[in-house]
Each structure stands twice: as C-alpha cells, then as structure tokens.
PDB file of C-alpha atoms in Angstrom:
ATOM      1  CA  MET A 695      74.830 104.100  94.326  1.00  0.00           C
ATOM      2  CA  ARG A 696      71.303 104.230  95.657  1.00  0.00           C
ATOM      3  CA  ALA A 697      69.307 101.518  97.356  1.00  0.00           C
ATOM      4  CA  LYS A 698      65.613 101.695  96.470  1.00  0.00           C
ATOM      5  CA  SER A 699      63.098 101.517  99.272  1.00  0.00           C
ATOM      6  CA  ALA A 700      59.647  99.983  99.057  1.00  0.00           C
ATOM      7  CA  ALA A 701      58.124 103.459  98.684  1.00  0.00           C
ATOM      8  CA  GLY A 702      60.022 104.024  95.437  1.00  0.00           C
ATOM      9  CA  GLY A 703      62.452 106.630  96.838  1.00  0.00           C
ATOM     10  CA  TRP A 704      65.836 105.832  98.235  1.00  0.00           C
ATOM     11  CA  ASP A 705      66.797 104.847 101.736  1.00  0.00           C
ATOM     12  CA  GLN A 706      70.527 105.525 101.504  1.00  0.00           C
ATOM     13  CA  ALA A 707      73.222 106.693  99.148  1.00  0.00           C
ATOM     14  CA  VAL A 708      76.883 105.762  99.217  1.00  0.00           C
ATOM     15  CA  PHE A 709      79.596 108.168  98.089  1.00  0.00           C
ATOM     16  CA  ARG A 710      82.964 106.658  97.182  1.00  0.00           C
ATOM     17  CA  CYS A 711      85.843 109.037  96.521  1.00  0.00           C
ATOM     18  CA  GLY A 712      87.854 108.192  93.435  1.00  0.00           C
ATOM     19  CA  ARG A 713      90.918 109.990  94.806  1.00  0.00           C
ATOM     20  CA  CYS A 714      91.348 108.484  98.264  1.00  0.00           C
ATOM     21  CA  GLY A 715      88.853 105.630  98.491  1.00  0.00           C
ATOM     22  CA  ALA A 716      86.863 107.132 101.378  1.00  0.00           C
ATOM     23  CA  GLN A 717      83.279 105.983 101.604  1.00  0.00           C
ATOM     24  CA  HIS A 718      80.346 107.865 103.154  1.00  0.00           C
ATOM     25  CA  THR A 719      76.771 106.647 103.488  1.00  0.00           C
ATOM     26  CA  ALA A 720      73.884 109.075 103.868  1.00  0.00           C
ATOM     27  CA  THR A 721      70.208 108.452 104.536  1.00  0.00           C
ATOM     28  CA  THR A 722      68.953 111.739 103.075  1.00  0.00           C
ATOM     29  CA  GLU A 723      69.723 113.656  99.940  1.00  0.00           C
ATOM     30  CA  ALA A 724      70.759 116.663 102.038  1.00  0.00           C
ATOM     31  CA  GLY A 725      73.099 114.446 104.056  1.00  0.00           C
ATOM     32  CA  TYR A 726      74.608 113.034 100.882  1.00  0.00           C
ATOM     33  CA  LEU A 727      75.211 116.491  99.402  1.00  0.00           C
ATOM     34  CA  LYS A 728      76.733 117.670 102.686  1.00  0.00           C
ATOM     35  CA  ALA A 729      79.087 114.669 102.831  1.00  0.00           C
ATOM     36  CA  VAL A 730      80.202 115.087  99.215  1.00  0.00           C
ATOM     37  CA  GLY A 731      80.747 118.835  99.683  1.00  0.00           C
ATOM     38  CA  ALA A 732      82.678 118.452 102.938  1.00  0.00           C
ATOM     39  CA  HIS A 733      84.862 115.720 101.461  1.00  0.00           C
ATOM     40  CA  GLY A 734      85.626 117.800  98.375  1.00  0.00           C
ATOM     41  CA  ASP A 735      86.465 120.805 100.571  1.00  0.00           C
ATOM     42  CA  ALA A 736      88.769 118.616 102.678  1.00  0.00           C
ATOM     43  CA  HIS A 737      90.667 117.550  99.546  1.00  0.00           C
ATOM     44  CA  ALA A 738      90.949 121.195  98.423  1.00  0.00           C
ATOM     45  CA  VAL A 739      92.457 122.258 101.765  1.00  0.00           C
ATOM     46  CA  TRP A 740      94.722 119.200 102.040  1.00  0.00           C
ATOM     47  CA  ASP A 741      96.086 119.764  98.523  1.00  0.00           C
ATOM     48  CA  ARG A 742      97.233 123.293  99.475  1.00  0.00           C
ATOM     49  CA  LEU A 743      99.271 122.113 102.480  1.00  0.00           C
ATOM     50  CA  ASN A 744     102.847 120.931 102.450  1.00  0.00           C
ATOM     51  CA  PRO A 745     103.775 117.743 104.385  1.00  0.00           C
ATOM     52  CA  ILE A 746     104.764 119.632 107.553  1.00  0.00           C
ATOM     53  CA  GLU A 747     101.520 121.621 107.544  1.00  0.00           C
ATOM     54  CA  ARG A 748      99.544 118.409 106.956  1.00  0.00           C
ATOM     55  CA  ASP A 749     101.124 116.771 110.006  1.00  0.00           C
ATOM     56  CA  GLY A 750     100.491 119.867 112.102  1.00  0.00           C
ATOM     57  CA  ILE A 751      96.851 120.308 111.185  1.00  0.00           C
ATOM     58  CA  ALA A 752      96.148 116.601 111.643  1.00  0.00           C
ATOM     59  CA  SER A 753      97.652 116.726 115.133  1.00  0.00           C
ATOM     60  CA  ILE A 754      95.699 119.855 116.050  1.00  0.00           C
ATOM     61  CA  LEU A 755      92.422 118.432 114.747  1.00  0.00           C
ATOM     62  CA  ARG A 756      92.912 115.162 116.647  1.00  0.00           C
ATOM     63  CA  THR A 757      93.432 117.112 119.868  1.00  0.00           C
ATOM     64  CA  ILE A 758      90.568 119.551 119.380  1.00  0.00           C
ATOM     65  CA  LEU A 759      88.003 117.071 118.075  1.00  0.00           C
ATOM     66  CA  ALA A 760      88.671 114.791 121.037  1.00  0.00           C
ATOM     67  CA  ALA A 761      87.924 117.661 123.454  1.00  0.00           C
ATOM     68  CA  PRO A 762      84.955 119.845 122.417  1.00  0.00           C
ATOM     69  CA  ASP A 763      85.358 122.023 125.532  1.00  0.00           C
ATOM     70  CA  LEU A 764      88.924 122.775 124.482  1.00  0.00           C
ATOM     71  CA  ALA A 765      87.727 123.760 121.012  1.00  0.00           C
ATOM     72  CA  ALA A 766      85.157 126.153 122.492  1.00  0.00           C
ATOM     73  CA  GLU A 767      87.749 127.725 124.778  1.00  0.00           C
ATOM     74  CA  LEU A 768      90.274 128.137 121.954  1.00  0.00           C
ATOM     75  CA  LEU A 769      87.653 129.857 119.801  1.00  0.00           C
ATOM     76  CA  ALA A 770      86.686 132.139 122.682  1.00  0.00           C
ATOM     77  CA  LEU A 771      90.360 132.966 123.256  1.00  0.00           C
ATOM     78  CA  ALA A 772      90.832 133.719 119.556  1.00  0.00           C
ATOM     79  CA  ASP A 773      87.739 135.962 119.544  1.00  0.00           C
ATOM     80  CA  ARG A 774      88.991 137.868 122.610  1.00  0.00           C
ATOM     81  CA  GLN A 775      92.404 138.279 120.995  1.00  0.00           C
ATOM     82  CA  LEU A 776      90.848 139.625 117.798  1.00  0.00           C
ATOM     83  CA  THR A 777      88.784 142.100 119.822  1.00  0.00           C
ATOM     84  CA  GLU A 778      91.852 143.255 121.740  1.00  0.00           C
ATOM     85  CA  ASP A 779      93.907 143.606 118.557  1.00  0.00           C
ATOM     86  CA  ALA A 780      91.135 145.609 116.861  1.00  0.00           C
ATOM     87  CA  SER A 781      90.872 148.036 119.789  1.00  0.00           C
ATOM     88  CA  ARG A 782      94.580 148.942 119.654  1.00  0.00           C
TER      89      ARG A 782
END
C-alpha cells in the first residue's frame, strides 16, 4: 500500500507478510525492496531449521544483536580460526 505525497510520488510503503503478519514501513523504494528481500530470506532460513535449531539461533541472535562489540569480536575470532585452520 502506498501513500501518495503532494508531489505525486509516494512518501511511504507498507509491506505486510501474508505468512506471519509482520509489517514493515519504508520511506524509499530501495528501503521497501530491502525490507521485502530480507523478510523473504528470513522465512527461507527459518523454514530450513528444526525447532531446536530455531530456539538456538534465536537465542544467539538476541545475545549478539544486543552487543555489537561481541558480534565484532566473534567474527574476528572466527576469521582468525579460519586462517589458522587453512595454514595447517
């Protein structure tokens, strides 16, 4: 659904997911396309997980997203580990 602005374009678009009822509002076309794509990708990943994996990833994401410094350190640790494993 688009709300028309006085200039004849649109000032926002609302995406409503028919599967889960989530709603996202974007103020640009690029933002709208990004939101729709990310939401669709999230459903694709979620659908591949079993209930135990779903609980685990949700817990991990809650922890990491609440602490951006932790996320950066975990990625750095993973990168170092990959480098070490590749040099063996």
